[in-house]
Structure formats: C-alpha cells, structure tokens
PDB file of C-alpha atoms in Angstrom:
ATOM      1  CA  PRO A   1     -18.339  -1.088   9.075  1.00 71.00           C
ATOM      2  CA  ALA A   2     -20.170  -4.411   8.585  1.00 80.00           C
ATOM      3  CA  GLY A   3     -20.127  -5.224   4.893  1.00 92.00           C
ATOM      4  CA  ARG A   4     -17.066  -3.060   4.203  1.00 97.00           C
ATOM      5  CA  LYS A   5     -14.359  -4.691   2.133  1.00 98.00           C
ATOM      6  CA  VAL A   6     -10.691  -4.537   3.074  1.00 98.00           C
ATOM      7  CA  LEU A   7      -7.683  -5.614   1.020  1.00 98.00           C
ATOM      8  CA  ILE A   8      -4.417  -6.117   2.911  1.00 99.00           C
ATOM      9  CA  ILE A   9      -1.340  -6.041   0.691  1.00 99.00           C
ATOM     10  CA  TYR A  10       1.260  -7.754   2.822  1.00 99.00           C
ATOM     11  CA  ALA A  11       4.989  -8.040   2.163  1.00 98.00           C
ATOM     12  CA  HIS A  12       6.963 -10.153   4.618  1.00 98.00           C
ATOM     13  CA  GLN A  13       8.679 -13.492   4.109  1.00 98.00           C
ATOM     14  CA  GLU A  14       7.993 -14.897   7.597  1.00 98.00           C
ATOM     15  CA  PRO A  15       4.486 -15.488   8.989  1.00 97.00           C
ATOM     16  CA  LYS A  16       5.876 -15.511  12.559  1.00 97.00           C
ATOM     17  CA  SER A  17       7.403 -12.050  12.107  1.00 97.00           C
ATOM     18  CA  PHE A  18       6.164  -8.887  13.808  1.00 98.00           C
ATOM     19  CA  ASN A  19       4.736  -7.764  10.438  1.00 98.00           C
ATOM     20  CA  GLY A  20       2.995 -11.140  10.236  1.00 98.00           C
ATOM     21  CA  SER A  21       1.424 -10.506  13.652  1.00 98.00           C
ATOM     22  CA  LEU A  22       0.273  -7.012  12.631  1.00 98.00           C
ATOM     23  CA  LYS A  23      -1.324  -8.479   9.506  1.00 98.00           C
ATOM     24  CA  SER A  24      -3.076 -11.258  11.465  1.00 98.00           C
ATOM     25  CA  ILE A  25      -4.411  -8.791  14.033  1.00 98.00           C
ATOM     26  CA  ALA A  26      -5.877  -6.653  11.243  1.00 98.00           C
ATOM     27  CA  VAL A  27      -7.559  -9.673   9.625  1.00 98.00           C
ATOM     28  CA  GLU A  28      -9.000 -10.845  12.937  1.00 98.00           C
ATOM     29  CA  GLU A  29     -10.100  -7.438  14.211  1.00 98.00           C
ATOM     30  CA  LEU A  30     -11.728  -6.320  10.957  1.00 98.00           C
ATOM     31  CA  ARG A  31     -13.513  -9.637  10.423  1.00 97.00           C
ATOM     32  CA  LYS A  32     -14.851  -9.357  13.970  1.00 96.00           C
ATOM     33  CA  GLN A  33     -16.457  -6.063  12.896  1.00 96.00           C
ATOM     34  CA  GLY A  34     -18.176  -7.831  10.010  1.00 96.00           C
ATOM     35  CA  CYS A  35     -15.821  -6.576   7.302  1.00 97.00           C
ATOM     36  CA  SER A  36     -14.817  -8.926   4.524  1.00 97.00           C
ATOM     37  CA  VAL A  37     -11.000  -9.103   4.429  1.00 98.00           C
ATOM     38  CA  THR A  38      -8.800 -10.322   1.577  1.00 98.00           C
ATOM     39  CA  VAL A  39      -5.023 -10.653   1.900  1.00 98.00           C
ATOM     40  CA  SER A  40      -2.555 -10.458  -0.971  1.00 98.00           C
ATOM     41  CA  ASP A  41       0.447 -12.154   0.644  1.00 98.00           C
ATOM     42  CA  LEU A  42       2.980 -11.112  -1.974  1.00 98.00           C
ATOM     43  CA  TYR A  43       5.861 -13.418  -1.005  1.00 98.00           C
ATOM     44  CA  ALA A  44       3.580 -16.448  -0.578  1.00 98.00           C
ATOM     45  CA  MET A  45       2.022 -15.701  -3.972  1.00 98.00           C
ATOM     46  CA  GLN A  46       5.528 -15.318  -5.446  1.00 98.00           C
ATOM     47  CA  PHE A  47       4.205 -12.091  -6.914  1.00 98.00           C
ATOM     48  CA  GLU A  48       6.223 -10.959  -9.941  1.00 98.00           C
ATOM     49  CA  PRO A  49       7.567  -7.452  -9.240  1.00 98.00           C
ATOM     50  CA  ARG A  50       9.032  -6.835 -12.700  1.00 98.00           C
ATOM     51  CA  ALA A  51       7.088  -4.866 -15.289  1.00 98.00           C
ATOM     52  CA  THR A  52       7.573  -6.875 -18.507  1.00 98.00           C
ATOM     53  CA  ARG A  53       6.091  -7.810 -21.873  1.00 97.00           C
ATOM     54  CA  SER A  54       4.503 -10.873 -20.179  1.00 97.00           C
ATOM     55  CA  ASP A  55       2.001  -8.577 -18.454  1.00 98.00           C
ATOM     56  CA  ILE A  56       0.221  -8.266 -21.805  1.00 98.00           C
ATOM     57  CA  VAL A  57      -1.590 -11.225 -23.347  1.00 97.00           C
ATOM     58  CA  GLY A  58      -1.626 -11.349 -27.139  1.00 94.00           C
ATOM     59  CA  CYS A  59      -0.516  -8.737 -29.638  1.00 91.00           C
ATOM     60  CA  LEU A  60       1.222  -5.509 -28.747  1.00 95.00           C
ATOM     61  CA  HIS A  61      -0.070  -2.119 -29.825  1.00 95.00           C
ATOM     62  CA  ASN A  62       3.419  -1.338 -31.167  1.00 95.00           C
ATOM     63  CA  SER A  63       5.646  -4.372 -31.673  1.00 93.00           C
ATOM     64  CA  GLU A  64       8.507  -2.229 -33.031  1.00 96.00           C
ATOM     65  CA  GLU A  65       9.301  -0.456 -29.782  1.00 97.00           C
ATOM     66  CA  PHE A  66       8.082  -1.568 -26.358  1.00 97.00           C
ATOM     67  CA  ASN A  67       6.598   1.152 -24.153  1.00 98.00           C
ATOM     68  CA  TYR A  68       5.298  -0.473 -20.957  1.00 98.00           C
ATOM     69  CA  GLY A  69       2.983   2.367 -19.894  1.00 97.00           C
ATOM     70  CA  VAL A  70       1.298   2.693 -23.266  1.00 97.00           C
ATOM     71  CA  GLU A  71       1.035  -1.062 -23.833  1.00 98.00           C
ATOM     72  CA  MET A  72      -0.520  -1.631 -20.394  1.00 98.00           C
ATOM     73  CA  TRP A  73      -3.023   1.155 -20.934  1.00 98.00           C
ATOM     74  CA  LYS A  74      -4.079  -0.296 -24.306  1.00 97.00           C
ATOM     75  CA  ALA A  75      -4.120  -3.879 -22.982  1.00 97.00           C
ATOM     76  CA  TYR A  76      -6.262  -2.831 -20.020  1.00 97.00           C
ATOM     77  CA  LYS A  77      -8.787  -1.292 -22.408  1.00 96.00           C
ATOM     78  CA  ARG A  78      -8.803  -4.467 -24.541  1.00 96.00           C
ATOM     79  CA  GLY A  79      -9.036  -6.736 -21.468  1.00 96.00           C
ATOM     80  CA  CYS A  80      -5.676  -8.304 -22.343  1.00 97.00           C
ATOM     81  CA  LEU A  81      -3.710  -8.067 -19.091  1.00 98.00           C
ATOM     82  CA  SER A  82      -2.131 -11.155 -17.530  1.00 98.00           C
ATOM     83  CA  SER A  83      -4.417 -13.028 -15.133  1.00 97.00           C
ATOM     84  CA  ASP A  84      -2.442 -12.177 -11.965  1.00 98.00           C
ATOM     85  CA  LEU A  85      -2.998  -8.469 -12.648  1.00 98.00           C
ATOM     86  CA  ILE A  86      -6.687  -8.857 -13.451  1.00 98.00           C
ATOM     87  CA  GLU A  87      -7.033 -10.684 -10.134  1.00 98.00           C
ATOM     88  CA  GLU A  88      -5.291  -7.923  -8.125  1.00 98.00           C
ATOM     89  CA  GLN A  89      -7.197  -5.141  -9.876  1.00 98.00           C
ATOM     90  CA  LYS A  90     -10.463  -6.886  -9.079  1.00 98.00           C
ATOM     91  CA  LYS A  91      -9.481  -7.004  -5.376  1.00 98.00           C
ATOM     92  CA  VAL A  92      -8.584  -3.294  -5.454  1.00 98.00           C
ATOM     93  CA  GLN A  93     -11.771  -2.383  -7.291  1.00 98.00           C
ATOM     94  CA  GLU A  94     -13.915  -4.106  -4.654  1.00 98.00           C
ATOM     95  CA  ALA A  95     -12.047  -2.766  -1.617  1.00 98.00           C
ATOM     96  CA  ASP A  96     -13.205   0.197   0.477  1.00 98.00           C
ATOM     97  CA  LEU A  97      -9.881   0.194   2.339  1.00 98.00           C
ATOM     98  CA  LEU A  98      -6.368  -0.881   1.308  1.00 98.00           C
ATOM     99  CA  ILE A  99      -3.919  -1.650   4.112  1.00 99.00           C
ATOM    100  CA  PHE A 100      -0.254  -1.954   3.137  1.00 99.00           C
ATOM    101  CA  GLN A 101       1.711  -3.966   5.730  1.00 99.00           C
ATOM    102  CA  PHE A 102       5.488  -4.114   5.358  1.00 98.00           C
ATOM    103  CA  PRO A 103       8.920  -3.490   6.873  1.00 98.00           C
ATOM    104  CA  LEU A 104      10.568  -0.265   5.703  1.00 98.00           C
ATOM    105  CA  TYR A 105      13.478  -1.056   3.334  1.00 98.00           C
ATOM    106  CA  TRP A 106      15.846   1.788   2.442  1.00 97.00           C
ATOM    107  CA  PHE A 107      13.310   4.539   3.279  1.00 97.00           C
ATOM    108  CA  SER A 108      10.709   2.808   1.117  1.00 98.00           C
ATOM    109  CA  MET A 109       8.623  -0.311   0.623  1.00 98.00           C
ATOM    110  CA  PRO A 110      10.134  -3.704  -0.281  1.00 98.00           C
ATOM    111  CA  ALA A 111      10.705  -4.275  -4.019  1.00 98.00           C
ATOM    112  CA  ILE A 112       7.933  -6.870  -4.231  1.00 98.00           C
ATOM    113  CA  MET A 113       5.401  -4.291  -2.997  1.00 98.00           C
ATOM    114  CA  LYS A 114       6.759  -1.549  -5.260  1.00 98.00           C
ATOM    115  CA  GLY A 115       6.375  -4.058  -8.111  1.00 98.00           C
ATOM    116  CA  TRP A 116       2.741  -4.517  -7.098  1.00 98.00           C
ATOM    117  CA  MET A 117       2.254  -0.735  -7.385  1.00 98.00           C
ATOM    118  CA  ASP A 118       4.082  -0.607 -10.744  1.00 98.00           C
ATOM    119  CA  ARG A 119       2.108  -3.438 -12.339  1.00 98.00           C
ATOM    120  CA  VAL A 120      -1.353  -3.110 -10.781  1.00 98.00           C
ATOM    121  CA  LEU A 121      -2.004   0.647 -10.615  1.00 98.00           C
ATOM    122  CA  ILE A 122      -1.836   1.311 -14.315  1.00 98.00           C
ATOM    123  CA  GLN A 123      -3.244   4.068 -16.504  1.00 98.00           C
ATOM    124  CA  GLY A 124      -6.883   3.473 -17.351  1.00 98.00           C
ATOM    125  CA  PHE A 125      -7.425   1.508 -14.151  1.00 98.00           C
ATOM    126  CA  ALA A 126      -6.065   3.734 -11.361  1.00 98.00           C
ATOM    127  CA  HIS A 127      -5.505   7.068 -13.102  1.00 98.00           C
ATOM    128  CA  GLU A 128      -6.054   8.641 -16.498  1.00 97.00           C
ATOM    129  CA  PHE A 129      -4.721  12.171 -16.921  1.00 93.00           C
ATOM    130  CA  PRO A 130      -6.317  14.635 -16.092  1.00 95.00           C
ATOM    131  CA  ASN A 131      -8.079  12.213 -13.725  1.00 95.00           C
ATOM    132  CA  CYS A 132      -5.471  12.018 -11.009  1.00 96.00           C
ATOM    133  CA  TYR A 133      -5.089  13.217  -7.416  1.00 96.00           C
ATOM    134  CA  ASP A 134      -8.551  14.264  -6.204  1.00 95.00           C
ATOM    135  CA  SER A 135     -10.143  12.986  -9.399  1.00 96.00           C
ATOM    136  CA  GLY A 136      -8.056   9.780  -9.617  1.00 97.00           C
ATOM    137  CA  LEU A 137      -9.974   6.725 -10.766  1.00 98.00           C
ATOM    138  CA  LEU A 138      -9.789   5.026  -7.341  1.00 98.00           C
ATOM    139  CA  LYS A 139     -11.511   7.848  -5.479  1.00 95.00           C
ATOM    140  CA  ASN A 140     -13.855   6.988  -2.589  1.00 95.00           C
ATOM    141  CA  LYS A 141     -11.328   4.457  -1.330  1.00 98.00           C
ATOM    142  CA  LEU A 142      -9.114   4.715   1.730  1.00 98.00           C
ATOM    143  CA  ALA A 143      -5.560   3.490   2.223  1.00 98.00           C
ATOM    144  CA  LEU A 144      -3.428   3.000   5.302  1.00 98.00           C
ATOM    145  CA  PHE A 145       0.320   2.340   5.368  1.00 98.00           C
ATOM    146  CA  SER A 146       1.256   0.184   8.354  1.00 98.00           C
ATOM    147  CA  PHE A 147       4.959  -0.532   8.627  1.00 98.00           C
ATOM    148  CA  THR A 148       7.889  -1.265  10.893  1.00 98.00           C
ATOM    149  CA  THR A 149      11.224   0.546  10.964  1.00 98.00           C
ATOM    150  CA  GLY A 150      14.741  -0.459  11.966  1.00 96.00           C
ATOM    151  CA  GLY A 151      15.481   2.944  13.488  1.00 95.00           C
ATOM    152  CA  SER A 152      13.944   4.393  16.628  1.00 95.00           C
ATOM    153  CA  LYS A 153      11.312   7.122  16.685  1.00 95.00           C
ATOM    154  CA  GLU A 154      13.983   9.701  17.654  1.00 96.00           C
ATOM    155  CA  MET A 155      15.993   8.857  14.518  1.00 96.00           C
ATOM    156  CA  TYR A 156      12.969   9.751  12.395  1.00 97.00           C
ATOM    157  CA  ALA A 157      12.164  13.066  14.035  1.00 95.00           C
ATOM    158  CA  LYS A 158      12.413  16.366  12.202  1.00 92.00           C
ATOM    159  CA  GLY A 159      15.979  17.650  12.456  1.00 93.00           C
ATOM    160  CA  SER A 160      17.378  14.190  13.263  1.00 96.00           C
ATOM    161  CA  ILE A 161      19.711  12.037  11.158  1.00 94.00           C
ATOM    162  CA  ASN A 162      16.959  10.390   9.038  1.00 96.00           C
ATOM    163  CA  GLY A 163      14.691  13.412   8.835  1.00 95.00           C
ATOM    164  CA  ASP A 164      10.975  13.398   9.565  1.00 96.00           C
ATOM    165  CA  ILE A 165       9.320  10.019   8.879  1.00 97.00           C
ATOM    166  CA  ARG A 166       6.645  11.970   6.975  1.00 96.00           C
ATOM    167  CA  TYR A 167       9.159  12.857   4.245  1.00 96.00           C
ATOM    168  CA  LEU A 168       9.368   9.146   3.372  1.00 97.00           C
ATOM    169  CA  LEU A 169       5.596   8.903   3.176  1.00 98.00           C
ATOM    170  CA  TRP A 170       5.385  11.570   0.490  1.00 97.00           C
ATOM    171  CA  PRO A 171       6.285   9.278  -2.482  1.00 98.00           C
ATOM    172  CA  MET A 172       4.251   6.351  -1.147  1.00 98.00           C
ATOM    173  CA  GLN A 173       1.125   8.053   0.146  1.00 98.00           C
ATOM    174  CA  HIS A 174       0.993  11.127  -2.072  1.00 98.00           C
ATOM    175  CA  GLY A 175       2.855  10.081  -5.224  1.00 98.00           C
ATOM    176  CA  ILE A 176       1.101   6.721  -5.545  1.00 98.00           C
ATOM    177  CA  MET A 177      -2.097   6.466  -3.504  1.00 98.00           C
ATOM    178  CA  HIS A 178      -3.320  10.059  -3.594  1.00 98.00           C
ATOM    179  CA  PHE A 179      -2.330  10.302  -7.266  1.00 98.00           C
ATOM    180  CA  CYS A 180      -4.858   7.503  -7.906  1.00 98.00           C
ATOM    181  CA  GLY A 181      -7.542   9.409  -5.978  1.00 98.00           C
ATOM    182  CA  VAL A 182      -7.294   7.340  -2.790  1.00 98.00           C
ATOM    183  CA  GLU A 183      -7.611   9.143   0.552  1.00 98.00           C
ATOM    184  CA  LEU A 184      -5.126   8.318   3.293  1.00 98.00           C
ATOM    185  CA  LEU A 185      -5.688   7.453   6.908  1.00 98.00           C
ATOM    186  CA  ALA A 186      -2.799   8.377   9.197  1.00 98.00           C
ATOM    187  CA  PRO A 187       0.018   5.818   8.834  1.00 98.00           C
ATOM    188  CA  HIS A 188       0.547   3.241  11.560  1.00 98.00           C
ATOM    189  CA  ILE A 189       4.247   3.079  12.387  1.00 98.00           C
ATOM    190  CA  CYS A 190       5.883   0.593  14.735  1.00 98.00           C
ATOM    191  CA  PHE A 191       9.350   1.941  15.443  1.00 98.00           C
ATOM    192  CA  ALA A 192      12.216  -0.540  15.844  1.00 97.00           C
ATOM    193  CA  PRO A 193      10.259  -3.577  17.081  1.00 96.00           C
ATOM    194  CA  GLU A 194      13.450  -5.652  16.845  1.00 94.00           C
ATOM    195  CA  TYR A 195      15.082  -3.553  19.535  1.00 94.00           C
ATOM    196  CA  VAL A 196      12.339  -3.286  22.147  1.00 95.00           C
ATOM    197  CA  SER A 197      11.351  -5.613  24.998  1.00 96.00           C
ATOM    198  CA  GLU A 198       8.740  -8.355  24.573  1.00 95.00           C
ATOM    199  CA  GLU A 199       6.485  -6.243  26.779  1.00 97.00           C
ATOM    200  CA  GLU A 200       6.780  -3.208  24.473  1.00 96.00           C
ATOM    201  CA  LYS A 201       6.217  -5.416  21.429  1.00 97.00           C
ATOM    202  CA  LYS A 202       3.021  -6.677  22.998  1.00 97.00           C
ATOM    203  CA  GLU A 203       1.941  -3.080  23.670  1.00 98.00           C
ATOM    204  CA  MET A 204       2.544  -2.183  20.013  1.00 98.00           C
ATOM    205  CA  LEU A 205       0.314  -5.050  18.890  1.00 98.00           C
ATOM    206  CA  ILE A 206      -2.400  -4.070  21.377  1.00 98.00           C
ATOM    207  CA  ALA A 207      -2.256  -0.441  20.188  1.00 98.00           C
ATOM    208  CA  TRP A 208      -2.832  -1.593  16.586  1.00 98.00           C
ATOM    209  CA  ALA A 209      -5.798  -3.775  17.624  1.00 98.00           C
ATOM    210  CA  GLN A 210      -7.254  -0.817  19.564  1.00 98.00           C
ATOM    211  CA  ARG A 211      -6.867   1.539  16.645  1.00 98.00           C
ATOM    212  CA  LEU A 212      -8.602  -0.906  14.306  1.00 98.00           C
ATOM    213  CA  LYS A 213     -11.664  -0.930  16.565  1.00 97.00           C
ATOM    214  CA  THR A 214     -12.444   2.705  15.720  1.00 97.00           C
ATOM    215  CA  LEU A 215     -10.717   2.900  12.337  1.00 97.00           C
ATOM    216  CA  TRP A 216     -13.888   3.692  10.373  1.00 97.00           C
ATOM    217  CA  LYS A 217     -14.528   6.766  12.515  1.00 97.00           C
ATOM    218  CA  GLU A 218     -11.172   8.320  11.575  1.00 98.00           C
ATOM    219  CA  GLU A 219     -10.930  11.313   9.257  1.00 98.00           C
ATOM    220  CA  PRO A 220      -8.429  11.062   6.372  1.00 98.00           C
ATOM    221  CA  ILE A 221      -5.255  13.166   6.616  1.00 97.00           C
ATOM    222  CA  ASN A 222      -5.008  16.465   4.766  1.00 95.00           C
ATOM    223  CA  CYS A 223      -3.789  15.373   1.307  1.00 90.00           C
ATOM    224  CA  SER A 224      -1.645  18.455   0.693  1.00 92.00           C
ATOM    225  CA  PRO A 225       2.144  18.894   0.875  1.00 94.00           C
ATOM    226  CA  GLU A 226       1.695  20.702   4.240  1.00 94.00           C
ATOM    227  CA  TRP A 227       0.962  17.410   5.997  1.00 95.00           C
ATOM    228  CA  TYR A 228       4.338  16.062   4.894  1.00 96.00           C
ATOM    229  CA  PHE A 229       6.574  19.109   4.975  1.00 94.00           C
ATOM    230  CA  LYS A 230       5.145  21.543   7.509  1.00 84.00           C
TER     231      LYS A 230
END
C-alpha cells in the first residue's frame, strides 16, 4: 500500500465526535502504512452543497434557460468550473481509495456530503453515457462508506422496522459510486455509538483500526443488485 493515495471525504461538525475519531484513526493508520492521505473536511471548508450558476466561471452555453447538468458538462470541457470544484476533482482524480465518513441522516448522507456528490461527480469527469457503471470514468478506484447510525443493528436487520441496512446503501454505493465506475469495499458501519458503553465505543474504534491494517487485501463487493437485495 505504500505510495497509495487516499481521499477521506468527512462530514461532521465536531472534531471530538465519534465520526471525528473514526476519521483520525483512518488518517493515522493509513499514513503509518505509507499511504498519502488527504481529508476534505466539508464543514470546516464550509463546502457549498448547492448546485448553482456560480459553479460555472464565465459565459453559459445557453444563457436563455439554465440546465445545470448540461452547463457543468460544457464548463468542465472548457476548464471553466469554479475553483473549489477543480480542487475536489483533482483530489478524486489522484486517489486510489475514497473513504466517506459521516453520520447517517434520514437513511442517507448529510446534505453537505450529498452536495459534494452533486457538484463534484459531474458528466465528463465521473461519467459520460454510455461510460457508466463498469465503464464509468472513475474506474480502477475503490470507495468505502464508513458511517454511524442512531438505530441499533437489530433495527437495521432484514424484516425489522428499518429494513436491511443494505437497502440504504443501494443509492449511495450503487447509484453514485458504482455508476461512476468505482468499486466498493464492504461498508464499515458503527451502529448506535451514542447508546453504547465507553468500553464498546473503544472496541468499535479498535475494530476500525484493525480493519484498516489489511484493507488493501480486501476484495470489492459484488457490484450487482443481489448484494443489496438478496
């Protein structure tokens, strides 16, 4: 793994939070292995989640009627995206592995992280029909979703009140990452850290550090619907 590049996209407001600890452990552990690690700390960066006209520098392709997708695609080709997006795309381009670290909000990622997906992973850069899924433009990269939940593991079991946790991963892992050609490592889920003992919290952090030690030996998950809905 020495020489591998990792980008951690991190969405939590509080550095002392459990998510903050998970992020710090990943930075420390991966750097120890000789990886180069970059963190996009979205709240600290005050990352703009809204997809707007300001994402394009200079003239629009069609100033009569604004179509974000088309304008971004054209602006990317002309090299006219706003500097914050160029910066993030450069980090993604260089990374071998993307780790998304966040608390689950309403069965999904926080808005600031969804905004990162909306604005950064645009047509021409991350996908370009028919180049999507296995032929997506970000192929040969890996991604890992590491997140915390409010509900316990039992609440996210198949047949339970929330349904299988894997159902929630379908839009995030398959609909975004796999669509862009990225392969997925199994998600790392810390269930209900707020409601467990200090001892159990510590164990969760140790388990993450342990997993990171052998992360590069892991095989990606099967990128088909079966993984999510079997």
